[in-house]
Structures are given as structure tokens and as C-alpha cells.
PDB file of C-alpha atoms in Angstrom:
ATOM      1  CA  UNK H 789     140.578 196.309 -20.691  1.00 92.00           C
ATOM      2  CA  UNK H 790     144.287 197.462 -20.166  1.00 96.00           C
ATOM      3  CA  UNK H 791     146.050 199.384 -17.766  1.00 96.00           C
ATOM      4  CA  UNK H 792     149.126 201.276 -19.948  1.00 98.00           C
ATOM      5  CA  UNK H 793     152.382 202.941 -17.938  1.00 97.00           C
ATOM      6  CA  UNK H 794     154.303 205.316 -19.982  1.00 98.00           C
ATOM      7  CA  UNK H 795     157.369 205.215 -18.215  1.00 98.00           C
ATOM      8  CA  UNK H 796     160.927 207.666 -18.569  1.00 98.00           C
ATOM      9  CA  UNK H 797     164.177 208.050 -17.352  1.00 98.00           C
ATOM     10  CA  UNK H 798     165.054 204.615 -18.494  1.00 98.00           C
ATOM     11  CA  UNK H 799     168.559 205.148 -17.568  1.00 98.00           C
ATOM     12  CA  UNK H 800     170.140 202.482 -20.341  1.00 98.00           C
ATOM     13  CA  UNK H 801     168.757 199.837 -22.517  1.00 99.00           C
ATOM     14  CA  UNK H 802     168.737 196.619 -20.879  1.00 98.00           C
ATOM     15  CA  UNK H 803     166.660 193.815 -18.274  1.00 98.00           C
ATOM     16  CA  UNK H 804     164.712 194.955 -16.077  1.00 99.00           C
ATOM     17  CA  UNK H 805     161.666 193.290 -13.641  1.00 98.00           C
ATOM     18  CA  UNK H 806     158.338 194.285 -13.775  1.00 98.00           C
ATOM     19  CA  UNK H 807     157.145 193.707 -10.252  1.00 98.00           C
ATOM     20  CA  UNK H 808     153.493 193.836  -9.953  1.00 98.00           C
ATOM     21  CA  UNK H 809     150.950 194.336  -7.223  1.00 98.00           C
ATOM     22  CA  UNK H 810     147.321 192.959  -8.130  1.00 98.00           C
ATOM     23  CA  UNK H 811     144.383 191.163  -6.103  1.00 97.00           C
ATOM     24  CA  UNK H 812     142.362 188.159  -7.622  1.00 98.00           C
ATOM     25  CA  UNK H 813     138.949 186.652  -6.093  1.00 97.00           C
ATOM     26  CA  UNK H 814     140.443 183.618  -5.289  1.00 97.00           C
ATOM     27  CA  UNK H 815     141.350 182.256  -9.070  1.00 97.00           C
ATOM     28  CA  UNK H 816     144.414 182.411 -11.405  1.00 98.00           C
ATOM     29  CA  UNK H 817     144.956 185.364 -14.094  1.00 98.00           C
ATOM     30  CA  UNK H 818     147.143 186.037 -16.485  1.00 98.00           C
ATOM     31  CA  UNK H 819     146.996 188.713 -18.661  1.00 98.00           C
ATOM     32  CA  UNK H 820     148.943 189.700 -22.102  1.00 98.00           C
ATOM     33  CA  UNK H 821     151.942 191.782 -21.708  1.00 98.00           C
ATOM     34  CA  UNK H 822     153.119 194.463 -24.248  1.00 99.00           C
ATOM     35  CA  UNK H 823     156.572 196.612 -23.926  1.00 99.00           C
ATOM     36  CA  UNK H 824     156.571 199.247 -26.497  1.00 99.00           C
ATOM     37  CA  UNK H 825     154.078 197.791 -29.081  1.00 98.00           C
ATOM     38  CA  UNK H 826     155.479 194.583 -28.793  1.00 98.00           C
ATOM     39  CA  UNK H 827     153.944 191.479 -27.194  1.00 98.00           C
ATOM     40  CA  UNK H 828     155.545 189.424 -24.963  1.00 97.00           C
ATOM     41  CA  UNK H 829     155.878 185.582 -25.678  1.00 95.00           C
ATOM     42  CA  UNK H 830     155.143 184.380 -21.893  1.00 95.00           C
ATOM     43  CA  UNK H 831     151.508 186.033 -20.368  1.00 97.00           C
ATOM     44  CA  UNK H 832     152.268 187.622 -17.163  1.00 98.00           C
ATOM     45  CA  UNK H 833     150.647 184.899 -14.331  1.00 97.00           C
ATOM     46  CA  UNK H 834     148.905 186.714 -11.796  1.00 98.00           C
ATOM     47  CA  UNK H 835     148.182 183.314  -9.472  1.00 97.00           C
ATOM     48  CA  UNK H 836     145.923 183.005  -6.866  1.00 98.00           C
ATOM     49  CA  UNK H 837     149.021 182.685  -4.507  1.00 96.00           C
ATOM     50  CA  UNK H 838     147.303 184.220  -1.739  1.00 96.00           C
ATOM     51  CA  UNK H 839     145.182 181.132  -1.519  1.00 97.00           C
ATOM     52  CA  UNK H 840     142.050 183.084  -1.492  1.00 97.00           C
ATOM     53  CA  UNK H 841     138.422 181.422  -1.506  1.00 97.00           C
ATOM     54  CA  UNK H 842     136.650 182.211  -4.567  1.00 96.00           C
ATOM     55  CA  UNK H 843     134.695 185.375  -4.899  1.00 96.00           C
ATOM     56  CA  UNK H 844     137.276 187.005  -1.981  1.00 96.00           C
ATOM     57  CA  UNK H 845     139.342 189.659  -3.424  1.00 93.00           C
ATOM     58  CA  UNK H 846     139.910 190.842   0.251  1.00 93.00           C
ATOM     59  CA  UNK H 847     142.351 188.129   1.153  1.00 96.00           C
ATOM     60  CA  UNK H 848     143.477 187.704  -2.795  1.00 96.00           C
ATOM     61  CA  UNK H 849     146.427 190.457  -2.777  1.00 97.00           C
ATOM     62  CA  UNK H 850     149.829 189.485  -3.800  1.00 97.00           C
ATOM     63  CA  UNK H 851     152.215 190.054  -6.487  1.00 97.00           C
ATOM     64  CA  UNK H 852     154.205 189.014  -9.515  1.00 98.00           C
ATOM     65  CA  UNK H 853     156.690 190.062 -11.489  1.00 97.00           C
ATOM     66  CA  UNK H 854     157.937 189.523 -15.246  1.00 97.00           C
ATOM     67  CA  UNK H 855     161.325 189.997 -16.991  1.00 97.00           C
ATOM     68  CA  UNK H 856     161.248 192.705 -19.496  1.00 98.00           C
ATOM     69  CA  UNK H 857     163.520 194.120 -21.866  1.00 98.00           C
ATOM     70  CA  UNK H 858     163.178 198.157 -22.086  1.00 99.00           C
ATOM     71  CA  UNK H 859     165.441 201.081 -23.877  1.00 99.00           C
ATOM     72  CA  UNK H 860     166.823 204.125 -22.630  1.00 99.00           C
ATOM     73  CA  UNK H 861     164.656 206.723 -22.058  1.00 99.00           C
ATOM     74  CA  UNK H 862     160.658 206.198 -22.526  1.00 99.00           C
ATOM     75  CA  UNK H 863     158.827 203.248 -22.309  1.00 99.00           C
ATOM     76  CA  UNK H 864     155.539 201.806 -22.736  1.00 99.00           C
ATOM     77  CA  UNK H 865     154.684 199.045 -20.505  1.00 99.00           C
ATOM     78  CA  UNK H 866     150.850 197.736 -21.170  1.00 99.00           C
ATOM     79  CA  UNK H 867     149.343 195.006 -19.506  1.00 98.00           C
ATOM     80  CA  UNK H 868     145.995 193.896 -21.375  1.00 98.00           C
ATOM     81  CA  UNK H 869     142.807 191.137 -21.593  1.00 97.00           C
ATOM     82  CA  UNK H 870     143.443 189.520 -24.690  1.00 97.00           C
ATOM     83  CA  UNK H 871     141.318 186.946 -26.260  1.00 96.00           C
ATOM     84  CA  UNK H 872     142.091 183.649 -24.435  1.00 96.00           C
ATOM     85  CA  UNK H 873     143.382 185.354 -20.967  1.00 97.00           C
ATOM     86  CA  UNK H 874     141.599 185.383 -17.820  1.00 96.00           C
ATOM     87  CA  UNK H 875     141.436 188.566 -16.369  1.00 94.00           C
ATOM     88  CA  UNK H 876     139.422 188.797 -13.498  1.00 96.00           C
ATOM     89  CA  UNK H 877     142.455 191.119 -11.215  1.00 97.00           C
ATOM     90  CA  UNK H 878     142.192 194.759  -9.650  1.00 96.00           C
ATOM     91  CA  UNK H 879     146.169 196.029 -10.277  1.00 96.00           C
ATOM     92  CA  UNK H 880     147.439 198.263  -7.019  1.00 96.00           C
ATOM     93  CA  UNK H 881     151.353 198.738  -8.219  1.00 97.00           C
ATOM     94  CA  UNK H 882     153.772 198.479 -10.648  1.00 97.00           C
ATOM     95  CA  UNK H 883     157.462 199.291  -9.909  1.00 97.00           C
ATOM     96  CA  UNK H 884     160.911 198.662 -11.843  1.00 98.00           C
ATOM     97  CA  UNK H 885     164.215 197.361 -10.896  1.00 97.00           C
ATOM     98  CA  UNK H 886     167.388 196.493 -12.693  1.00 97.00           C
ATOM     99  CA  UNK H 887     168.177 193.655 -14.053  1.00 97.00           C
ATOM    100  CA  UNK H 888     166.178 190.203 -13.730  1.00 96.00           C
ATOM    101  CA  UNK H 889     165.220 188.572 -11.054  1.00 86.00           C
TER     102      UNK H 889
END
């Protein structure tokens, strides 16, 4: 499973953060990150930071983020279950800023 964001108006190449809005049931995830065909190095942690009990994905909403490098203009951002991640998340947002974080 993946959830892909094709995203323009990338106003100049550069960092940027990927903050990301996502519920667990009460366990860690992380999840394989891809900008533009390219795989990240570092999975994107999606923690159980709410401190939700197991099975509760009412109480397990929180974010993340990850530092990204994109170019200007149009960008593919694709967040994905690889072999070896633990994906058990429902995503809600994903939003850009400049720069790191």
C-alpha cells in the first residue's frame, strides 16, 4: 500500500519538511519514503507518541515530519509499505514548509 502526492509550484530547489498527520492503534510505524523515484535512506517513524493502548486508533493521532530534498516545480512525494516496515497507520495530512526543521 502507498499513498503518492504529486505536488507543484515548488518554488526553488532546496530543503523542505514533510510534516505528516497519521493515527496508529497504539504501536510504532514507519513506513518507506520516496521523493521523485528515489528512496530515502532514513524510514519516516510514525511513533506511537500519542501513547495510545493497543488496538485504539481513536486516541493514536499525532504527527511527524521528515526532511526532504525537492526541485523546482513538480514533485512526487510517496510514502509506501515496503518489505520489512510496519505499517499499520491511517494518514489524515501532509503539508510542506521551507527549509528543515
Amino acid at each position: 500500500a502507498a499513498v503518492t502526492w504529486n505536488v507543484s509550484g515548488i518554488p526553488a530547489d532546496g530543503k523542505y519538511t514533510l510534516y505528516v498527520n497519521y493515527g496508529v492503534p497504539g504501536k510504532d510505524a514507519k513506513a518507506t519514503l520516496t521523493i521523485n523515484g528515489t528512496a530515502q535512506d532514513r524510514l519516516l517513524n510514525m511513533g506511537n507518541f500519542a501513547h495510545a493502548a493497543e488496538g485504539d486508533y481513536e486516541k493514536g493521532w499525532t504527527n511527524t515530519w521528515g526532511d526532504i530534498t525537492l526541485n523546482k516545480g513538480t514533485n512526487t512525494i510517496k510514502i509506501s509499505c515496503e518489505q520489512g516496515n510496519q505499517c499499520d497507520v491511517n494518514f489524515d495530512q501532509l503539508r510542506l514548509e521551507t527549509g528543515w526543521k
